[in-house]
Amino acid sequence: MSNLTRRQFGKLSAAALLAPGLAALPSVSLASNPTGRRLHGLSAFGELALPADYPNFPWVNVDAPKGGVFNFSVSNWAFNQNPQSFDTLNTFVLKGSAPPRIESCFDTLMTPDADDPSAIYCALASDVEISDDRNTYTFSLRPEARWHDGSPVSAEDVAYTYNTFKKDGHPDLALNLIELVEAKVLADGRVSLIYSGKQSDRLILANAVLPIVSKAFFEANDFLTTTMTPPLGSGPYKVGRLRAGSFIEYDRVDDYWAKDMPFAKGQANFDTLRVEFYRERQAAFEAFKKGNIHYREEFTSKTWATEYNFPAVSEGRVKQQLFDAEKSPSMQGWACNTRREKLADPRTREAIGLCFDFEWTNANFFYGIYERNSSFFQKSDFAASGPASPEERELLEPYKDQLDPSVFEAAYVPPVSDGSGRDRTLLRRANDLLLAAGWTRQGSNMVDASGNKLAVEFLIRSPTFERILARFVENLRRLGVDASIRLVDPSQFQKRLETFDFDIVGLARNVGATPTAEGLAQLFGSNAATIPGSPNTAGISSPVVDGLVAKVNDVQSREELTVILRALDRVLRSTHSWIPNWHSTNHRVAYWDMFGFPEAKPQYAFPVEATWWFDAEKAKAIGKG
């Protein structure tokens, strides 16, 4: 979740800020990148869109003013972060709950272009060089890079970061570093990431954007412990005031070393980012209505459709606006814990899924706003559709004996209900699947051969989902399934998720605009299924999935990648390990009318707190000046 860009160079030329020898380099693809030469960026497929002397990213306002406070509740987070509470400022380990946006305190070696799904550009590093065997990436650090205490960011810091993340980091960090042999310090402020040779060449696109931490800070503060000591960073923000579990402020660093760099211009425009924490959605909404929160992305369709009728809206002081969703693939649904024997049979999981009436739910709760999910790569070209293409069949044929024949036919799509909320046809089909999976009816219960009831619990952390799940649970009970809903507090939810202590849980996962084999293995791989805290929430463990994921290492074009991912999507759908729910084609945003933002939103990110700015005149006009 890197946030990008900044203000123009003024009278300085871009070339003057680049390391010597970079300006004349051509833009080349990662597959054909020359070895032994210093490069300003890397791209998985095709040429880099921006030359070595690019002045700024094109999707920012380089003239955006600085100032003001951006007060908000977050809509996305990473690592061990929790949007409802926090008890540590260490976001890089599994233990504890950290506040979202703590990553804004740290720089990265390279940074993504939010308009190009395959490209990253040098940031903390001034250039990157690839070895002849393509297993070593050597970075030159910018000599002006500084930690917030004024000390230089060193190659030792970078090496410490990668070696420590590999050994002790949160699974989201460590799993991507399995094939990293060593991060090694060289002379003259250079550091090498040395890989085993088993990695995909695109893995560097994920690893080069990891936050760099201070070796000195973590030698003084045990890396593995939770701590409320503000971390030493080098990024555009640093930790300011906070109250654990209530709020945290990130203050803009006025003398941020990279503020005039091309990768940083046009971002970090707010003097303060204030993240507010609420355990309940309604409390957060009431705070927004009062003006205590200034920005809100609305995920509750009923609220969006019926509750934005308070005075500030009618007076024009609060705006509602739709922004296009990103083109990045995503998955959202209820993950079934396949590690549990009662949910091990895909027919049982499919039967449970058939009890969810999306059409009724969309009409009665969502005001028809949402569309039904079907794919693990929703909203992207990677989503499978119709019968398998000849290219997909060629990939799947070697696994034919391990696959359901339906994989080769039309890709599985959840059936459309009659909208009644209790479609008898679908419930009969669900009943038949349960019987086929070995369950039998005993009185009012479905039981296994030993007489144990089929009981499933939906784990939730917000009461909002109780009403959404109520009809789903009712339908399951009609079939004899002892279904229930368990609402837990944020910290317990996080812990149970990390230890796989649940039956079914609702989640969303971003797959990435250009998925790597390593990233896909984290989400769907057999090895990740047993690692506590891994994002393979459902515990998918399939040699077919593992084999298809491994093939991603060998692709040489986006077209090849698309074919593999469509084949993978077919196989994943056939497991019924996730019950797909819904998605929106827009971001539904409400904000107090005191901000400016760039005309064009980037296609692969929505970096609001990075690229928006405080408009003093607008704020004064609505009484917020």
XYZ file of C-alpha atoms in Angstrom:
625
model
C 0.000 0.000 0.000
C 2.571 2.494 -1.020
C 1.417 6.082 -1.401
C 3.054 8.063 -4.065
C 4.231 11.319 -5.634
C 4.783 15.084 -4.996
C 5.392 18.684 -6.044
C 7.354 19.943 -9.084
C 11.081 20.399 -8.993
C 10.904 24.158 -9.290
C 14.071 25.242 -11.020
C 15.869 21.936 -10.497
C 15.926 19.514 -13.397
C 14.936 15.880 -12.879
C 18.263 14.714 -14.241
C 20.122 16.654 -11.576
C 18.432 14.588 -8.887
C 19.224 11.252 -10.504
C 22.346 9.255 -9.864
C 25.013 9.730 -12.564
C 24.539 7.651 -15.670
C 20.816 7.056 -15.287
C 19.278 9.706 -17.471
C 20.234 8.141 -20.781
C 19.022 4.611 -20.010
C 16.180 3.278 -22.159
C 12.926 1.992 -20.688
C 12.996 -1.795 -20.870
C 10.867 -4.694 -19.668
C 11.846 -6.883 -16.742
C 12.089 -9.953 -18.969
C 14.549 -8.174 -21.228
C 16.200 -5.870 -18.691
C 19.930 -5.713 -19.371
C 22.146 -7.085 -16.662
C 25.055 -5.142 -15.255
C 23.423 -1.752 -15.854
C 21.833 0.710 -13.490
C 18.083 1.005 -14.055
C 15.564 3.546 -12.796
C 12.649 1.122 -12.725
C 11.446 -2.407 -13.415
C 8.413 -3.678 -15.294
C 7.032 -7.186 -15.482
C 5.781 -6.865 -19.047
C 6.428 -4.249 -21.700
C 8.380 -1.025 -21.469
C 8.258 1.358 -18.565
C 5.851 4.193 -19.223
C 8.058 6.778 -17.508
C 11.627 7.625 -18.573
C 14.548 8.000 -16.187
C 14.089 11.771 -16.053
C 10.342 11.732 -15.355
C 9.372 14.816 -13.300
C 6.482 13.227 -11.356
C 3.746 10.647 -11.613
C 1.046 11.923 -13.990
C -1.933 11.232 -11.731
C -1.133 13.756 -8.996
C -1.449 17.512 -8.615
C 2.115 18.718 -8.179
C 0.808 22.138 -7.143
C -1.343 20.800 -4.305
C -0.995 22.995 -1.200
C 0.230 21.615 2.103
C -1.726 21.903 5.336
C -4.784 20.833 7.274
C -5.902 17.651 8.963
C -7.322 14.588 7.237
C -9.472 12.885 9.853
C -10.867 9.501 8.769
C -11.623 5.864 9.447
C -9.607 3.619 7.174
C -11.102 1.394 4.494
C -8.115 -0.931 3.997
C -5.157 -2.181 5.989
C -2.282 -4.687 5.958
C -0.059 -6.970 8.063
C -1.302 -7.144 11.696
C -3.242 -3.885 11.423
C -6.740 -3.538 12.851
C -9.257 -0.820 11.854
C -11.198 -1.054 15.119
C -8.475 -0.869 17.758
C -4.710 -1.046 18.287
C -2.319 -2.016 21.064
C 1.097 -1.849 19.367
C 2.990 0.336 16.913
C 4.922 -2.639 15.541
C 3.104 -3.644 12.357
C 5.787 -6.022 11.087
C 5.114 -9.047 13.322
C 2.137 -11.316 13.837
C 1.618 -10.377 17.470
C -0.698 -7.551 18.472
C -2.925 -5.154 16.531
C -1.247 -2.165 14.920
C -2.875 1.018 13.594
C -3.387 1.303 9.829
C -1.195 3.810 7.979
C 1.777 3.262 10.262
C 3.479 2.277 6.993
C 3.357 5.964 5.965
C 6.292 6.476 8.350
C 8.585 4.307 6.220
C 10.197 4.557 2.812
C 10.696 1.709 0.350
C 13.500 0.911 -2.081
C 11.094 1.287 -4.995
C 7.505 2.437 -5.369
C 4.650 1.418 -7.706
C 3.069 3.490 -10.433
C -0.623 3.378 -9.556
C -1.528 3.658 -13.247
C 0.682 0.765 -14.369
C 0.058 -2.649 -12.772
C 3.471 -3.992 -13.741
C 5.900 -1.182 -12.979
C 7.891 0.052 -9.985
C 10.332 2.976 -9.860
C 13.300 3.768 -7.663
C 12.569 5.658 -4.441
C 14.874 5.149 -1.450
C 17.196 3.528 -3.985
C 18.549 5.668 -6.813
C 19.047 2.706 -9.132
C 18.875 -1.077 -9.323
C 21.228 -3.444 -11.121
C 20.510 -7.067 -12.075
C 23.238 -9.712 -12.037
C 24.026 -11.828 -15.097
C 22.262 -14.863 -13.605
C 19.298 -12.627 -12.642
C 19.368 -13.897 -9.072
C 20.850 -10.779 -7.465
C 19.421 -7.265 -7.398
C 21.804 -4.580 -6.220
C 20.460 -1.225 -5.059
C 22.324 2.047 -4.652
C 20.853 4.109 -1.838
C 20.319 7.819 -2.262
C 22.959 9.531 -0.103
C 20.468 12.206 0.974
C 18.066 9.632 2.489
C 17.595 10.297 6.203
C 15.793 8.851 9.186
C 13.645 11.291 11.127
C 16.425 11.768 13.683
C 18.731 13.039 10.926
C 20.911 9.930 10.659
C 21.467 8.448 7.181
C 19.492 5.490 5.905
C 22.216 2.923 5.321
C 22.762 -0.285 3.418
C 22.993 -1.944 6.838
C 19.425 -0.827 7.556
C 18.206 -2.339 4.293
C 20.027 -5.627 4.845
C 18.745 -5.807 8.420
C 15.185 -5.222 7.203
C 15.120 -8.037 4.671
C 17.024 -10.551 6.774
C 14.813 -9.836 9.792
C 11.543 -9.900 7.848
C 12.556 -13.256 6.372
C 13.313 -14.734 9.806
C 10.753 -13.114 12.106
C 8.403 -10.955 10.046
C 4.633 -11.187 9.713
C 3.697 -14.013 7.297
C 2.627 -11.449 4.704
C 6.276 -10.323 4.699
C 8.140 -13.566 5.381
C 6.394 -15.759 2.814
C 7.531 -13.520 -0.044
C 11.117 -13.827 1.176
C 11.414 -17.617 1.264
C 13.685 -17.690 -1.782
C 15.785 -14.767 -0.551
C 19.134 -16.279 0.448
C 20.603 -13.121 1.910
C 20.496 -9.353 1.930
C 24.166 -8.345 1.751
C 25.846 -5.003 2.407
C 28.318 -3.834 -0.224
C 30.607 -0.830 -0.336
C 29.553 2.719 -1.290
C 26.020 2.568 0.098
C 24.924 -0.419 -1.953
C 23.032 -3.527 -0.869
C 22.229 -6.744 -2.722
C 19.201 -8.991 -2.451
C 20.468 -12.450 -3.366
C 17.934 -15.109 -4.375
C 18.140 -18.885 -4.651
C 17.310 -19.126 -8.340
C 13.923 -20.729 -7.622
C 12.119 -17.392 -7.501
C 10.116 -15.868 -10.315
C 11.712 -12.842 -11.928
C 8.618 -10.837 -10.936
C 9.041 -11.508 -7.222
C 11.273 -8.451 -6.997
C 8.245 -6.296 -7.872
C 6.710 -7.294 -4.525
C 9.877 -7.390 -2.441
C 11.352 -4.066 -3.548
C 8.324 -2.175 -2.172
C 8.586 -3.467 1.405
C 9.063 -0.799 4.111
C 12.661 -0.303 5.270
C 13.159 -0.181 9.044
C 15.937 1.169 11.227
C 18.465 -1.391 12.463
C 19.429 0.845 15.384
C 15.818 1.240 16.511
C 15.080 -2.470 16.540
C 18.357 -3.329 18.184
C 17.196 -1.075 21.018
C 13.583 -2.333 20.855
C 13.076 -6.074 20.443
C 11.655 -6.668 16.963
C 9.370 -9.480 18.122
C 7.621 -7.620 20.919
C 4.613 -5.367 20.894
C 5.539 -1.797 21.761
C 3.935 1.617 21.952
C 7.277 3.306 21.351
C 6.941 5.243 18.074
C 9.175 3.632 15.458
C 11.997 5.554 13.838
C 11.027 6.090 10.230
C 12.257 7.869 7.135
C 8.932 8.422 5.366
C 6.759 11.495 4.825
C 4.978 11.071 8.180
C 5.923 10.239 11.754
C 3.833 9.202 14.736
C 2.334 12.126 16.644
C -0.338 12.139 19.340
C -2.209 8.915 20.059
C -4.467 7.134 22.489
C -4.301 3.344 22.228
C -7.497 1.942 20.727
C -8.961 5.411 20.158
C -6.965 7.495 17.665
C -3.521 8.035 16.220
C -2.101 11.046 14.417
C 0.655 10.966 11.843
C 2.387 14.323 11.446
C 3.918 15.366 8.147
C 7.699 15.648 8.277
C 8.466 19.204 7.116
C 12.064 18.412 6.203
C 11.282 15.030 4.667
C 14.367 14.177 2.661
C 12.443 13.113 -0.484
C 9.831 15.873 -0.647
C 11.190 17.190 -3.962
C 11.897 13.792 -5.536
C 9.850 12.797 -8.606
C 8.437 9.688 -6.927
C 7.183 11.818 -4.008
C 5.809 14.989 -5.578
C 2.115 15.703 -5.151
C 1.584 13.467 -2.124
C 1.649 13.805 1.697
C -0.243 17.083 1.371
C -1.965 17.010 4.775
C -0.110 18.282 7.824
C -1.763 15.545 9.877
C -3.399 12.221 9.127
C -5.682 11.355 12.034
C -7.033 7.810 12.063
C -10.089 7.297 14.273
C -11.012 3.887 15.697
C -14.576 2.759 16.335
C -15.682 -0.713 17.314
C -19.105 -0.229 15.730
C -20.020 1.109 12.302
C -22.918 3.247 13.561
C -20.718 5.091 16.048
C -18.282 5.926 13.242
C -21.143 7.173 11.075
C -22.495 9.388 13.842
C -19.012 10.872 14.294
C -18.919 11.646 10.575
C -22.347 13.313 10.700
C -21.114 15.584 13.499
C -18.013 16.532 11.527
C -15.627 14.781 13.908
C -14.555 12.637 10.955
C -14.038 14.360 7.618
C -13.905 11.475 5.143
C -15.737 8.182 4.956
C -15.957 5.396 2.414
C -19.391 3.872 2.815
C -19.644 0.089 2.674
C -23.214 -0.222 3.963
C -25.627 0.216 1.077
C -28.639 0.923 3.303
C -26.784 3.786 4.924
C -25.678 5.142 1.548
C -29.210 4.977 0.151
C -31.241 6.192 3.136
C -29.168 7.830 5.880
C -27.300 10.627 4.121
C -30.204 12.958 4.793
C -28.770 14.946 7.690
C -28.525 18.775 7.520
C -24.891 18.976 6.396
C -25.798 17.022 3.237
C -28.841 19.119 2.350
C -26.799 22.263 2.993
C -24.081 21.070 0.613
C -21.402 20.915 3.289
C -21.101 17.131 2.922
C -20.699 15.635 -0.539
C -21.475 12.130 -1.762
C -19.470 10.972 -4.763
C -18.749 7.792 -6.715
C -15.193 6.992 -7.795
C -14.374 4.150 -10.172
C -13.122 0.966 -8.525
C -9.624 -0.260 -9.326
C -8.937 -2.738 -12.118
C -6.960 -4.951 -9.752
C -8.446 -8.411 -9.193
C -9.991 -9.090 -5.827
C -11.889 -11.798 -4.000
C -14.572 -11.336 -1.393
C -16.734 -13.909 0.310
C -17.039 -16.302 3.205
C -13.998 -18.495 3.616
C -14.832 -22.037 4.729
C -12.184 -23.539 6.980
C -11.387 -26.682 4.987
C -8.968 -27.787 7.721
C -12.013 -28.841 9.748
C -13.257 -32.341 8.996
C -16.898 -31.297 8.810
C -16.040 -28.832 6.023
C -13.487 -31.000 4.212
C -15.874 -32.252 1.501
C -16.452 -29.701 -1.290
C -20.035 -30.929 -1.622
C -20.731 -29.844 1.946
C -19.261 -26.412 1.225
C -21.211 -26.075 -2.024
C -24.413 -27.000 -0.202
C -23.778 -24.317 2.421
C -23.176 -21.771 -0.330
C -26.471 -22.582 -2.026
C -28.296 -21.437 1.107
C -27.153 -17.854 0.584
C -29.784 -16.007 -1.450
C -27.880 -13.092 -2.956
C -30.788 -11.805 -5.035
C -33.040 -11.510 -1.977
C -30.245 -9.988 0.108
C -29.337 -7.463 -2.602
C -32.950 -6.363 -2.977
C -33.809 -6.213 0.720
C -30.580 -4.963 2.280
C -28.410 -3.494 -0.470
C -30.928 -1.531 -2.565
C -29.731 -3.365 -5.661
C -26.343 -1.667 -5.480
C -24.130 -4.766 -5.590
C -23.280 -7.423 -8.137
C -22.664 -11.080 -7.268
C -19.120 -12.355 -7.161
C -18.138 -15.549 -8.910
C -14.381 -15.334 -9.461
C -11.269 -15.347 -7.290
C -10.050 -12.620 -9.677
C -13.203 -10.508 -9.814
C -13.169 -7.277 -11.849
C -10.179 -8.365 -13.959
C -9.283 -10.111 -17.206
C -8.047 -13.036 -15.119
C -11.598 -14.162 -14.303
C -12.605 -17.352 -16.128
C -15.814 -17.444 -18.148
C -17.608 -20.008 -20.269
C -15.967 -23.309 -21.269
C -12.207 -23.639 -20.967
C -10.305 -22.272 -23.958
C -7.917 -24.568 -25.869
C -4.992 -22.887 -24.081
C -6.609 -23.405 -20.685
C -7.415 -27.042 -21.543
C -3.794 -27.656 -22.415
C -2.795 -26.503 -18.947
C -5.502 -28.513 -17.193
C -5.245 -31.810 -19.110
C -2.231 -33.160 -17.136
C -4.377 -32.885 -13.983
C -7.536 -34.345 -15.516
C -7.682 -37.330 -13.154
C -7.578 -34.982 -10.132
C -10.244 -32.575 -11.341
C -13.997 -32.560 -11.421
C -15.072 -32.764 -15.110
C -17.032 -29.546 -14.610
C -13.736 -27.622 -14.516
C -13.456 -28.054 -18.282
C -17.036 -26.931 -18.835
C -18.515 -23.541 -18.027
C -16.669 -21.925 -15.105
C -18.736 -22.274 -11.928
C -21.047 -19.349 -11.286
C -23.358 -19.282 -8.257
C -26.911 -19.953 -9.435
C -29.415 -17.104 -9.538
C -32.190 -17.583 -6.991
C -35.858 -16.781 -7.389
C -35.349 -13.893 -4.968
C -37.738 -15.272 -2.376
C -35.060 -15.654 0.280
C -35.747 -19.397 0.516
C -35.516 -20.767 -3.026
C -36.819 -24.318 -2.685
C -35.079 -25.542 -5.821
C -31.688 -24.452 -4.528
C -32.407 -25.788 -1.042
C -33.337 -29.190 -2.507
C -30.077 -29.205 -4.441
C -28.200 -28.299 -1.254
C -29.942 -31.132 0.590
C -28.945 -33.614 -2.128
C -25.324 -32.471 -1.930
C -25.245 -32.952 1.841
C -26.623 -36.466 1.493
C -24.067 -37.226 -1.227
C -21.319 -35.987 1.109
C -22.341 -38.606 3.701
C -24.601 -36.577 5.986
C -27.950 -38.066 6.958
C -31.096 -36.601 8.422
C -31.715 -37.561 12.047
C -34.768 -35.802 13.355
C -34.237 -32.110 12.666
C -30.465 -32.405 12.308
C -27.963 -33.376 9.669
C -25.481 -35.795 11.253
C -22.403 -37.728 10.207
C -21.862 -41.486 10.497
C -21.027 -41.097 14.190
C -24.153 -39.092 14.920
C -22.359 -35.759 15.242
C -24.433 -32.763 14.153
C -23.290 -30.608 11.255
C -22.802 -27.304 13.055
C -21.266 -24.202 11.471
C -20.507 -20.855 13.043
C -20.090 -17.589 11.151
C -17.398 -15.476 12.811
C -18.015 -11.714 12.571
C -16.621 -8.561 14.212
C -19.412 -6.142 13.336
C -23.105 -6.446 14.282
C -23.970 -5.173 10.788
C -23.487 -8.675 9.454
C -25.974 -10.220 11.866
C -28.949 -9.046 9.829
C -27.262 -9.879 6.525
C -26.485 -13.411 7.669
C -29.838 -14.025 9.383
C -31.668 -15.417 6.313
C -28.557 -17.402 5.301
C -28.525 -19.015 8.762
C -32.289 -19.616 8.621
C -31.949 -21.507 5.326
C -29.153 -23.657 6.720
C -31.294 -24.546 9.719
C -34.083 -25.585 7.357
C -31.676 -28.202 6.020
C -30.831 -29.444 9.497
C -27.533 -27.560 9.788
C -26.955 -26.112 13.252
C -25.889 -22.668 12.005
C -25.046 -19.745 14.278
C -23.374 -16.329 14.291
C -20.567 -15.410 16.681
C -19.809 -11.708 17.198
C -16.420 -11.119 18.845
C -14.357 -8.043 19.657
C -11.678 -6.895 17.176
C -8.704 -8.361 19.014
C -10.376 -11.747 19.446
C -11.422 -11.735 15.799
C -7.840 -11.053 14.740
C -6.481 -13.794 16.974
C -8.998 -16.386 15.831
C -8.292 -15.513 12.225
C -4.538 -15.893 12.699
C -4.914 -19.258 14.419
C -7.625 -20.519 12.021
C -10.062 -20.851 14.921
C -13.291 -20.481 12.947
C -15.719 -22.376 10.729
C -16.688 -19.659 8.261
C -15.509 -16.058 8.146
C -16.201 -13.182 5.754
C -13.155 -11.488 4.206
C -11.887 -9.614 1.189
C -8.474 -10.201 -0.371
C -6.641 -8.118 -2.963
C -4.772 -10.401 -5.326
C -2.583 -7.768 -6.984
C -2.701 -6.291 -10.472
C 0.159 -8.517 -11.653
C 0.099 -11.589 -9.394
C 3.345 -13.436 -8.737
C 3.756 -17.149 -8.073
C 4.906 -16.345 -4.552
C 1.918 -14.115 -3.828
C -0.528 -16.664 -5.215
C 1.144 -19.378 -3.139
C 0.476 -17.297 -0.022
C -3.213 -17.043 -0.874
C -3.840 -20.536 -2.216
C -0.738 -22.714 -1.700
C -0.567 -25.920 0.331
C 2.426 -24.761 2.357
C 0.706 -21.542 3.432
C -2.381 -23.473 4.553
C -0.641 -24.517 7.775
C 1.231 -21.294 8.606
C -0.538 -19.279 11.337
C -1.495 -15.829 10.114
C -1.117 -16.689 6.435
C -3.681 -15.251 4.001
C -4.664 -18.771 2.865
C -7.648 -18.393 5.153
C -9.663 -21.304 3.772
C -6.728 -23.712 4.034
C -6.733 -24.592 0.339
C -4.332 -27.496 -0.216
C -4.315 -28.913 -3.717
C -1.462 -30.268 -5.864
C -3.315 -28.975 -8.927
C -3.442 -25.444 -7.515
C 0.212 -25.696 -6.497
C 1.170 -26.871 -9.987
C -0.684 -24.068 -11.767
C 0.708 -21.458 -9.391
C 4.251 -22.704 -10.084
C 3.703 -22.158 -13.816
C 3.294 -18.436 -13.192
C 7.077 -18.357 -12.692
C 7.628 -19.121 -16.374
C 5.322 -16.669 -18.144
C 6.889 -14.201 -20.537
C 3.840 -12.085 -21.331
C 0.664 -10.806 -19.742
C -1.287 -12.963 -22.186
C 0.386 -16.115 -20.843
C -0.279 -14.983 -17.282
C -3.954 -14.433 -18.110
C -4.369 -17.972 -19.468
C -2.799 -19.545 -16.362
C -4.866 -17.457 -13.959
C -8.096 -18.247 -15.782
C -7.283 -21.951 -15.522
C -6.429 -21.491 -11.854
C -9.681 -19.611 -11.304
C -11.645 -22.576 -12.670
C -9.926 -24.976 -10.299
C -10.326 -22.698 -7.282
C -14.015 -22.208 -7.966
C -14.516 -25.975 -8.129
C -13.199 -26.334 -4.556
C -16.089 -24.249 -3.142
C -13.636 -23.202 -0.441
C -14.996 -19.660 -0.576
C -18.676 -18.766 -0.810
C -18.655 -15.683 -3.065
C -20.709 -12.743 -1.919
C -20.760 -9.363 -3.681
C -18.800 -6.422 -5.072
C -19.318 -2.842 -6.142
C -18.054 -1.202 -9.303
C -17.475 2.055 -7.420
C -16.057 3.556 -4.271
C -18.947 5.226 -2.454
C -17.359 8.213 -0.758
C -18.761 10.910 1.518
C -16.640 13.836 2.655
C -16.948 17.254 4.203
C -16.425 19.681 1.338
C -13.028 20.948 2.411
C -10.744 18.998 0.087
C -9.318 19.100 -3.394
C -8.245 16.065 -5.376
C -6.670 15.307 -8.766
C -8.989 15.198 -11.763
C -7.957 11.697 -12.787
C -7.978 8.799 -10.343
C -5.244 6.207 -11.061
C -6.536 2.904 -12.383
C -4.905 0.611 -9.832
C -5.099 2.499 -6.538
C -7.197 4.975 -4.586
C -4.544 6.837 -2.542
C -6.875 9.419 -1.022
C -4.810 10.461 1.986
C -1.715 10.643 -0.237
C -3.005 12.697 -3.163
C -5.925 14.776 -1.831
C -5.287 18.102 -0.118
C -6.865 20.523 2.325
C -8.650 23.479 0.679
C -8.647 26.344 3.182
C -11.233 28.424 1.302
C -13.697 25.539 1.074
C -13.161 24.744 4.742
C -13.887 28.331 5.722
C -17.052 28.341 3.610
C -18.501 25.366 5.502
C -17.375 26.537 8.927
C -14.379 24.217 9.164
C -11.697 26.806 8.561
